[in-house]
Amino acid sequence: MRVLSLLVLILITAACSLNHGRPVANLEYTKTERLRSTGIYQVYFSSDVELLGLFKSSIGQGLVCSLTDDLDFSQSHQIKQSGFGFVERLSADSLLYRADVIFDESVDGKGEERRLKGETLAPFLSARDTISCVFRVHSTTYKTYFSKIMHIPSADLLKSGPAQ
């Protein structure tokens, strides 16, 4: 009976992710540039927390953006019109970062996606003053980490020029 109780306790605790206890980062938007005619938008920002060293191991991390009012940034939820970009630190002695963001739209709920750029992206950007983004990290042991929401002016993305 004691072994069975111990086994049940191990299974219960193994199914739970630990609270990461990391400070929640405040991101501050700096600027956006379009990478030539690729449809990649380079989003520059700073943070008050070192983002890329939060966990020893991570399954995935990056900047996740919503082009709509859908602010559920959890991994299990798919935002219909969204952007994602891998984040890199610009220099070793600063907390300045760049994310190379690509915007997509999920099509018919089957995992298919359509790239949004140029005239397909412009209506989503024109419909709002800002888009919302967070830095998200998945770890093998801890609950998903989210920064606070950073707002990017839609006008900055529009003026970066349409990608064809």
PDB file of C-alpha atoms in Angstrom:
ATOM      1  CA  MET A   1       0.000   0.000   0.000  1.00  0.00           C
ATOM      2  CA  ARG A   2       2.852   2.343   0.830  1.00  0.00           C
ATOM      3  CA  VAL A   3       4.453   1.745  -2.585  1.00  0.00           C
ATOM      4  CA  LEU A   4       1.141   2.367  -4.343  1.00  0.00           C
ATOM      5  CA  SER A   5       0.668   5.655  -2.461  1.00  0.00           C
ATOM      6  CA  LEU A   6       4.174   6.740  -3.375  1.00  0.00           C
ATOM      7  CA  LEU A   7       3.593   5.860  -7.033  1.00  0.00           C
ATOM      8  CA  VAL A   8       0.353   7.884  -7.123  1.00  0.00           C
ATOM      9  CA  LEU A   9       2.111  10.861  -5.516  1.00  0.00           C
ATOM     10  CA  ILE A  10       4.928  10.701  -8.085  1.00  0.00           C
ATOM     11  CA  LEU A  11       2.454  10.557 -10.971  1.00  0.00           C
ATOM     12  CA  ILE A  12       0.500  13.526  -9.646  1.00  0.00           C
ATOM     13  CA  THR A  13       3.567  15.690  -9.156  1.00  0.00           C
ATOM     14  CA  ALA A  14       5.075  14.646 -12.494  1.00  0.00           C
ATOM     15  CA  ALA A  15       1.960  15.865 -14.300  1.00  0.00           C
ATOM     16  CA  CYS A  16       2.251  19.323 -12.788  1.00  0.00           C
ATOM     17  CA  SER A  17       4.609  21.979 -14.019  1.00  0.00           C
ATOM     18  CA  LEU A  18       6.468  23.968 -11.439  1.00  0.00           C
ATOM     19  CA  ASN A  19       5.976  27.693 -11.062  1.00  0.00           C
ATOM     20  CA  HIS A  20       9.100  29.194 -12.638  1.00  0.00           C
ATOM     21  CA  GLY A  21       9.514  32.036 -10.131  1.00  0.00           C
ATOM     22  CA  ARG A  22      11.262  34.190 -12.743  1.00  0.00           C
ATOM     23  CA  PRO A  23      10.619  37.955 -12.828  1.00  0.00           C
ATOM     24  CA  VAL A  24       8.066  39.025 -15.425  1.00  0.00           C
ATOM     25  CA  ALA A  25       9.847  41.102 -18.054  1.00  0.00           C
ATOM     26  CA  ASN A  26       8.712  44.549 -19.116  1.00  0.00           C
ATOM     27  CA  LEU A  27       9.391  44.929 -22.832  1.00  0.00           C
ATOM     28  CA  GLU A  28       9.808  48.337 -24.401  1.00  0.00           C
ATOM     29  CA  TYR A  29       9.385  48.693 -28.143  1.00  0.00           C
ATOM     30  CA  THR A  30      12.111  50.609 -29.997  1.00  0.00           C
ATOM     31  CA  LYS A  31      11.582  50.332 -33.760  1.00  0.00           C
ATOM     32  CA  THR A  32      10.668  48.059 -36.664  1.00  0.00           C
ATOM     33  CA  GLU A  33      12.460  47.485 -39.948  1.00  0.00           C
ATOM     34  CA  ARG A  34      11.474  45.243 -42.831  1.00  0.00           C
ATOM     35  CA  LEU A  35      14.170  42.817 -43.931  1.00  0.00           C
ATOM     36  CA  ARG A  36      14.466  43.607 -47.626  1.00  0.00           C
ATOM     37  CA  SER A  37      11.497  42.088 -49.516  1.00  0.00           C
ATOM     38  CA  THR A  38      11.239  38.924 -47.428  1.00  0.00           C
ATOM     39  CA  GLY A  39       8.093  39.622 -45.408  1.00  0.00           C
ATOM     40  CA  ILE A  40      10.166  39.468 -42.223  1.00  0.00           C
ATOM     41  CA  TYR A  41       9.738  42.391 -39.853  1.00  0.00           C
ATOM     42  CA  GLN A  42      12.643  43.015 -37.505  1.00  0.00           C
ATOM     43  CA  VAL A  43      11.203  44.231 -34.220  1.00  0.00           C
ATOM     44  CA  TYR A  44      13.695  45.899 -31.880  1.00  0.00           C
ATOM     45  CA  PHE A  45      12.966  46.170 -28.173  1.00  0.00           C
ATOM     46  CA  SER A  46      14.538  46.276 -24.729  1.00  0.00           C
ATOM     47  CA  SER A  47      13.760  44.360 -21.575  1.00  0.00           C
ATOM     48  CA  ASP A  48      14.389  44.845 -17.897  1.00  0.00           C
ATOM     49  CA  VAL A  49      15.085  41.087 -17.574  1.00  0.00           C
ATOM     50  CA  GLU A  50      17.658  38.973 -19.435  1.00  0.00           C
ATOM     51  CA  LEU A  51      15.301  36.991 -21.694  1.00  0.00           C
ATOM     52  CA  LEU A  52      17.477  34.363 -23.320  1.00  0.00           C
ATOM     53  CA  GLY A  53      18.922  32.904 -20.135  1.00  0.00           C
ATOM     54  CA  LEU A  54      15.733  32.418 -18.139  1.00  0.00           C
ATOM     55  CA  PHE A  55      15.897  28.606 -18.200  1.00  0.00           C
ATOM     56  CA  LYS A  56      18.724  26.108 -18.651  1.00  0.00           C
ATOM     57  CA  SER A  57      16.658  24.198 -21.189  1.00  0.00           C
ATOM     58  CA  SER A  58      13.680  25.322 -23.213  1.00  0.00           C
ATOM     59  CA  ILE A  59      11.512  23.702 -25.830  1.00  0.00           C
ATOM     60  CA  GLY A  60      10.905  26.955 -27.651  1.00  0.00           C
ATOM     61  CA  GLN A  61      11.008  30.670 -27.140  1.00  0.00           C
ATOM     62  CA  GLY A  62      10.186  33.747 -29.132  1.00  0.00           C
ATOM     63  CA  LEU A  63       8.112  36.863 -29.599  1.00  0.00           C
ATOM     64  CA  VAL A  64       4.436  36.068 -30.231  1.00  0.00           C
ATOM     65  CA  CYS A  65       2.139  38.776 -31.605  1.00  0.00           C
ATOM     66  CA  SER A  66      -1.596  39.055 -32.163  1.00  0.00           C
ATOM     67  CA  LEU A  67      -3.046  41.031 -35.052  1.00  0.00           C
ATOM     68  CA  THR A  68      -6.492  40.927 -33.409  1.00  0.00           C
ATOM     69  CA  ASP A  69      -8.004  41.347 -29.940  1.00  0.00           C
ATOM     70  CA  ASP A  70      -7.151  37.709 -29.159  1.00  0.00           C
ATOM     71  CA  LEU A  71      -4.597  37.954 -26.341  1.00  0.00           C
ATOM     72  CA  ASP A  72      -4.461  34.265 -25.390  1.00  0.00           C
ATOM     73  CA  PHE A  73      -0.758  33.653 -26.013  1.00  0.00           C
ATOM     74  CA  SER A  74      -0.734  30.134 -24.549  1.00  0.00           C
ATOM     75  CA  GLN A  75       0.894  27.394 -26.608  1.00  0.00           C
ATOM     76  CA  SER A  76      -2.318  25.348 -26.748  1.00  0.00           C
ATOM     77  CA  HIS A  77      -4.281  28.230 -28.301  1.00  0.00           C
ATOM     78  CA  GLN A  78      -3.897  29.268 -31.917  1.00  0.00           C
ATOM     79  CA  ILE A  79      -4.363  32.955 -32.653  1.00  0.00           C
ATOM     80  CA  LYS A  80      -5.962  33.149 -36.112  1.00  0.00           C
ATOM     81  CA  GLN A  81      -3.880  36.096 -37.328  1.00  0.00           C
ATOM     82  CA  SER A  82      -0.547  36.204 -35.565  1.00  0.00           C
ATOM     83  CA  GLY A  83       3.156  36.762 -35.815  1.00  0.00           C
ATOM     84  CA  PHE A  84       6.086  34.850 -34.409  1.00  0.00           C
ATOM     85  CA  GLY A  85       9.775  35.639 -34.330  1.00  0.00           C
ATOM     86  CA  PHE A  86      12.888  34.127 -32.851  1.00  0.00           C
ATOM     87  CA  VAL A  87      14.634  36.567 -30.530  1.00  0.00           C
ATOM     88  CA  GLU A  88      18.327  37.368 -30.434  1.00  0.00           C
ATOM     89  CA  ARG A  89      20.306  39.629 -28.157  1.00  0.00           C
ATOM     90  CA  LEU A  90      21.978  42.501 -29.989  1.00  0.00           C
ATOM     91  CA  SER A  91      25.039  42.715 -27.744  1.00  0.00           C
ATOM     92  CA  ALA A  92      26.400  40.840 -24.754  1.00  0.00           C
ATOM     93  CA  ASP A  93      26.464  43.905 -22.502  1.00  0.00           C
ATOM     94  CA  SER A  94      22.900  45.167 -23.047  1.00  0.00           C
ATOM     95  CA  LEU A  95      19.310  44.022 -22.752  1.00  0.00           C
ATOM     96  CA  LEU A  96      18.508  45.054 -26.327  1.00  0.00           C
ATOM     97  CA  TYR A  97      16.884  42.448 -28.556  1.00  0.00           C
ATOM     98  CA  ARG A  98      15.635  41.860 -32.077  1.00  0.00           C
ATOM     99  CA  ALA A  99      12.916  39.477 -33.177  1.00  0.00           C
ATOM    100  CA  ASP A 100      12.526  38.496 -36.834  1.00  0.00           C
ATOM    101  CA  VAL A 101       8.730  38.326 -36.988  1.00  0.00           C
ATOM    102  CA  ILE A 102       6.733  36.599 -39.722  1.00  0.00           C
ATOM    103  CA  PHE A 103       2.944  37.058 -39.813  1.00  0.00           C
ATOM    104  CA  ASP A 104       0.568  34.225 -40.685  1.00  0.00           C
ATOM    105  CA  GLU A 105      -3.132  33.458 -40.758  1.00  0.00           C
ATOM    106  CA  SER A 106      -4.427  30.018 -39.828  1.00  0.00           C
ATOM    107  CA  VAL A 107      -6.664  28.566 -42.522  1.00  0.00           C
ATOM    108  CA  ASP A 108      -9.673  26.319 -41.803  1.00  0.00           C
ATOM    109  CA  GLY A 109      -8.360  25.053 -38.445  1.00  0.00           C
ATOM    110  CA  LYS A 110      -6.340  22.166 -39.897  1.00  0.00           C
ATOM    111  CA  GLY A 111      -2.904  23.545 -39.163  1.00  0.00           C
ATOM    112  CA  GLU A 112      -2.562  25.121 -42.596  1.00  0.00           C
ATOM    113  CA  GLU A 113      -1.217  28.671 -42.598  1.00  0.00           C
ATOM    114  CA  ARG A 114      -1.097  31.474 -45.124  1.00  0.00           C
ATOM    115  CA  ARG A 115       1.712  34.013 -44.997  1.00  0.00           C
ATOM    116  CA  LEU A 116       0.504  37.576 -44.410  1.00  0.00           C
ATOM    117  CA  LYS A 117       2.574  40.256 -46.086  1.00  0.00           C
ATOM    118  CA  GLY A 118       2.038  43.325 -48.201  1.00  0.00           C
ATOM    119  CA  GLU A 119      -1.582  43.751 -49.166  1.00  0.00           C
ATOM    120  CA  THR A 120      -2.750  40.728 -47.142  1.00  0.00           C
ATOM    121  CA  LEU A 121      -1.170  42.085 -43.937  1.00  0.00           C
ATOM    122  CA  ALA A 122      -2.093  45.774 -44.384  1.00  0.00           C
ATOM    123  CA  PRO A 123      -5.841  45.442 -43.552  1.00  0.00           C
ATOM    124  CA  PHE A 124      -5.048  43.882 -40.158  1.00  0.00           C
ATOM    125  CA  LEU A 125      -2.537  46.606 -39.342  1.00  0.00           C
ATOM    126  CA  SER A 126      -4.793  49.410 -40.572  1.00  0.00           C
ATOM    127  CA  ALA A 127      -7.649  48.185 -38.374  1.00  0.00           C
ATOM    128  CA  ARG A 128      -5.847  48.995 -35.108  1.00  0.00           C
ATOM    129  CA  ASP A 129      -3.415  51.471 -33.600  1.00  0.00           C
ATOM    130  CA  THR A 130      -1.154  48.805 -32.106  1.00  0.00           C
ATOM    131  CA  ILE A 131      -0.563  45.082 -32.113  1.00  0.00           C
ATOM    132  CA  SER A 132       0.193  43.192 -28.914  1.00  0.00           C
ATOM    133  CA  CYS A 133       3.234  40.960 -28.419  1.00  0.00           C
ATOM    134  CA  VAL A 134       4.763  38.921 -25.596  1.00  0.00           C
ATOM    135  CA  PHE A 135       7.992  37.029 -25.151  1.00  0.00           C
ATOM    136  CA  ARG A 136       7.088  33.398 -24.448  1.00  0.00           C
ATOM    137  CA  VAL A 137       9.306  30.509 -23.276  1.00  0.00           C
ATOM    138  CA  HIS A 138       8.356  26.839 -22.958  1.00  0.00           C
ATOM    139  CA  SER A 139      10.453  24.828 -20.581  1.00  0.00           C
ATOM    140  CA  THR A 140      10.519  21.105 -19.938  1.00  0.00           C
ATOM    141  CA  THR A 141      10.014  21.524 -16.190  1.00  0.00           C
ATOM    142  CA  TYR A 142       8.313  24.861 -15.561  1.00  0.00           C
ATOM    143  CA  LYS A 143       5.074  26.565 -16.489  1.00  0.00           C
ATOM    144  CA  THR A 144       5.226  28.633 -19.650  1.00  0.00           C
ATOM    145  CA  TYR A 145       6.888  32.000 -19.112  1.00  0.00           C
ATOM    146  CA  PHE A 146       5.227  35.140 -20.478  1.00  0.00           C
ATOM    147  CA  SER A 147       6.530  38.697 -20.416  1.00  0.00           C
ATOM    148  CA  LYS A 148       4.171  41.611 -20.012  1.00  0.00           C
ATOM    149  CA  ILE A 149       2.472  42.717 -23.220  1.00  0.00           C
ATOM    150  CA  MET A 150       4.422  45.038 -25.491  1.00  0.00           C
ATOM    151  CA  HIS A 151       2.449  47.229 -27.901  1.00  0.00           C
ATOM    152  CA  ILE A 152       3.896  47.866 -31.346  1.00  0.00           C
ATOM    153  CA  PRO A 153       2.455  50.790 -33.329  1.00  0.00           C
ATOM    154  CA  SER A 154       0.785  49.435 -36.451  1.00  0.00           C
ATOM    155  CA  ALA A 155       1.898  52.540 -38.323  1.00  0.00           C
ATOM    156  CA  ASP A 156       5.544  51.528 -37.820  1.00  0.00           C
ATOM    157  CA  LEU A 157       4.905  48.171 -39.472  1.00  0.00           C
ATOM    158  CA  LEU A 158       2.961  49.799 -42.301  1.00  0.00           C
ATOM    159  CA  LYS A 159       5.664  52.385 -42.954  1.00  0.00           C
ATOM    160  CA  SER A 160       8.302  49.646 -43.048  1.00  0.00           C
ATOM    161  CA  GLY A 161       6.877  49.086 -46.489  1.00  0.00           C
ATOM    162  CA  PRO A 162       4.921  46.242 -48.019  1.00  0.00           C
ATOM    163  CA  ALA A 163       6.712  42.982 -48.706  1.00  0.00           C
ATOM    164  CA  GLN A 164       5.693  41.315 -51.914  1.00  0.00           C
TER     165      GLN A 164
END
